[in-house]
Structure formats: C-alpha cells, structure tokens
C-alpha cells in the first residue's frame, strides 16, 4: 500500500466524522498551545530578568556586612575597607569601588512630602551602576569632598514632589529638614523585575554620612559595589576582596562577617529560578498534551469498535496486519499532527497577547517562540498520536476476520 | 504438449479445492460446538457448486475455511495446490487476496468510498500501484457498472451494490469465488440477474464458483449441490 494513498484514505475517514475529529484534535491543540505558550513566556521572562540584572552594570561584585552567630566579634564595613579594596596594589583585579550608605528619609518641597530611600554615593556610582541622567549633572568628587547639600532625584520621586519632572533641577527641597539643591533627575529604569527603581534619591556619600544617616562607628557604610577590571577577573577580584576583608576584620576561617555576591551568581540564581519555572509550567502544559493523547486513544478505540466490520472486510480482501496498523496509525498521527500545527499557532497567539499585555502594563517583556520549541511540539504531538494510536491499531489488526465480519 | 488443455478439460484430475476430514469446533466456555464434524470434498477448477443445508448446519463455517478466512480445528485443506493449515495470518491474507474472491449477503462495501475505490482495494493490498484505476474500471465495466464508477454505495441500488462487490471479488482474478447467500438481500428478479452475471463470469473466465444458498432455484442452476446437515455432508 502506498503512503499517499493511506493519507488520503485517513483524511477521508477523519472527514467522515468531522465533529468527532475536531473535538479529538482540540485536546492536542490545547496541549501543544499550552506548551508553546508556557515555553515562550518562560523564555521571555528569563531574558527580561537577566536583561535587568545585566542592566545594573557590568562585572559587578556586591559586598555587604553580614551578622552571623559564628562570628564572635563582627565588624562593619568601613570606608577604610573600601579604600583598601580600591588600592590597586592590594587588589589589582578591582577597577572601582562605589561605597553606599542608605536610609529612609523624608523629603519635602513646599507642602508635599514623601518618604523614600536615600543613598549616599560617591562620584563613580553612576559609572559602576550604569546610571544615566534625564536632566542635570551627577554628584562630583568635589561635592563629595565639600559635603555639598545637593541631591539627585529619581523620576518618580520628582513627580511625587513636584507633580512634574522638567525644570525640577535648580529647585531646593528639604531632606530631614535641611535644604538641598536638586542637581539632577535620573532616567527611568522602569518597573523592572526588582520593584520600582525610580523612587529614590542620591546625595554625596560624605554629606549623608555626616548629616543625614547617622551610623556608629561613623566610618561605617552599608554596602560596597565593586567593579572588576574585566569579566574574566571577577573571580580573582572576589578572592582579593575576601582576602582583604578577612585580614582587616581578623575573622576566623569560615566565619566571615561579610558576604559577597557577584552579578554572575545573581544571574545564575535568577536563571535557575526562571528555568525551573519554565520547566514546571511546560510540564503542567505537557500533562494537558498527555490528556489530549489519551483523548486520541479513546476516540481511536471507539473508531475501531465501530469499524470492526470494515476491518474484517479489509482482512478478507487481503489486508495484512501491517496494512490495518498503518491505516489506524495514519489516522491518529494526522489528528495529532494537525492538532499540533494549530496548537503551535494558538501558543504563538497567546504569547503575543501576553507580550502585548505586559508592554501595556509597563513591563517590557517579549515572549520568544523559539524554533526549538516549535520542533519539539510538532515532534512530541506526532509522537503522542503514534504512541496512543498503537494500542487501538494493534487491537484492530488482531481482530479475527470471521468474528469481525459477523459483527453488526 | 497438446494433451495439456485436454487434461484441464478433464475435471477429475484438476481439483482447485481438496478438503480432507475438516472439523471445526467452537469452544464456548465449557460447551463445545461442533460446527463441522467431518467434511471431505473436492472441487474442480471451473466448477459451479452450491452449498445448501438448514440453518446452523455449518455452511458459513465451511465457506470461511474454504475461503481461508478461518482455519479448521482438524483436517487438511489444499487450495489451488497450497496447503493452508500451516499458514500464519499474513500468509492467509495474501492467499485470500490472490486466490479468493468474496461476495457477501450484505454486500460489505466501504460506504465512504466510491465504487471505483472499493474495487481498487484488493489491488492495493496486492501491492499493485500502476494502472490500478484502469484495472478496477475494467472490472466494473465487466459487471455492467461502467457509468457508475464514481458513485458511492448509498447512491446505488442493492443489485448494483452487489455488482460492485462482484467486481471487487474478481478484480485480482482469483481461482475461486465464494458467495455466501449473494441473493439473500435481493428480490428474486434482481437475484436472478446477479446469478446470471455470476454464471456468465464463470463461463467467460473459468472462475470456480461456490455459492451458499437456501434457494432451490439458485441451486438448480449450479452443476453440483453439496448438502450439509449438522456439520456433515449428506450423501444424496
Ligand atoms: N464463532 C462461533 N462461536 C460459536 N459457535 C459458532 C460460531 N460460529 C458458528 N457457530 C456455530 O456453528 C454452527 C454452524 O454455524 P454456521 O454459521 O456455519 O451455520 P450456517 O449453516 O451458515 O447457518 P445459516 O444458514 O443460518 O447462515 C452453528 O450452530 C453456530 O451456532
Ligand atoms: Mg450462514
């Protein structure tokens, strides 16, 4: 029996039961559609999250102090720690160090007042953290030296205080009651995956330390952002920083009073999480594909029962087991192949819609329907059709011709 | 060498069916049904035979065994020189395809397919791919259905449907044609037309005809009547 003929015949018989064929196909359509949509949304989420992690800067290492029961005499991170790490002799792999001190403060303008996160930063902050300005200037080394009363506002903070953004530069606001001149407004970073990064204020580190955020000891700081000289030297830089801090803090081996994350490690964690999420969602979707496959098997079994007499006749006319098996497998595979193709389209549609909704709600996020997931879905759905067709087909092929012909 | 056609004329020496001591026992739980007890017969090439007998006497059972649809529980069966009892399912399918044509009481056509496609089916199972439509069309013309080849069974009368079935049975030029009550679902006039067609085909192509029937008028038109009773051949 030639192949084209089997396909024609299978189409004929699927066509004879249009409603049933479409309903059976629907199971596969939904299954494949769900798999495609979930995989593409997962891939979109992954690239969006890793994009925003990479957007923080490049080759970054984050150092913060960490309280631990294992450390008997924990020491905070200090300016001197930062200076030691910035020393090219002690840490040749380190390019820059940006210390920050952070607090939540009230900012007022006229009658408006907002409470927001205020960071004391150094002049290299913008470089290290990939920060750009919408208007105005960054905090300079001199301003840090002079403990100048200047502030840079996030766009949301400016909007909340003034009701507008343009022309905010040059105005005077009060932080903790003290007058500060607005010298710049940050560019929006969007909602991103880490909450709103647009509602905050930046002041010179020295100013914050002396006048706004009181810490004891006074040279204490909250975190250090370190930039390595290159992507390859991130690991060496991490080792150097660990070495310096362990020496300076005189901590015992294995009992550090600080913690170090690299950007890469955060990226890895995020990728692992989104990966697990994608697999999980894809798995749930795959179950619906499985259910679709069982639907095919169910309908094929019904079809075999209904067509017992036809099968008997085909055997009487010389149809071998193989011919009967091919006939039924062709039908089930075609069902699942068509279902799969429609499902790919449906999944693509869903992911496009999800992408549009995400953009509309302010989260730039592009689901990606990869060629690999399309191939996977096509292969998988056809395999489902074949697999779940095998049992009904062999059942048909094993019917005794005499018995089959006698059935009504 | 001139003796060969003479030998073929001489029917005694040229059996197409040789059955020795056939028995068929159906086991239904603990009860055994002896559908055939002990049947021996010989049918010669080109013969027209009818099988008669009361209901339940084993006519269809015998027919199924002679047509290689079923294997006997006991006994030996040789069809057109091939011993059948030892063959597996696929070999039996191939024998049925090449050597046996079936005509059923209820026509048994594929309802979704046209007359032509129905007649093509045995050719497809025979692995013939080129000229299949032509051969099928010729077979349909031979049974007088030339203008109706693209009709579906639902668009044909009972007699026409049975003609399609006969075309289908003959399309592979089988050695024997088995018809289990071929006129049972037709009125006597159409039944006689079908009978005439079968006899005519036998005359023209020499196909051996075996017809199971309850109708003595049909049986009277055959060369030999085999009477069955309780799974045994009645000697008359
Ligand atoms: N598959 C089967 N299982 C059990 N018993 C069967 C089976 N097929 C036939 N029989 C029995 O075998 C006997 C012969 O049946 P068969 O169908 O050959 O009769 P028949 O002569 O063709 O009858 P009819 O004229 O009614 O068609 C009957 O008693 C029947 O009940
Ligand atoms: Mg019968």
CSV table of C-alpha atoms and ligand atoms in Angstrom, one decimal, chain B residues 59-61 180-181 212 214, ligand 2:
chain,number,residue,atom,x,y,z
B,59,UNK,CA,-22.5,-23.7,5.6
B,60,UNK,CA,-20.9,-20.4,6.5
B,61,UNK,CA,-18.3,-22.2,8.7
B,180,UNK,CA,-22.5,-16.6,0.9
B,181,UNK,CA,-26.1,-16.1,0.0
B,212,UNK,CA,-24.1,-20.9,-0.4
B,214,UNK,CA,-31.2,-21.5,0.7
C,2,LIG,MG1,-24.6,-18.8,7.2
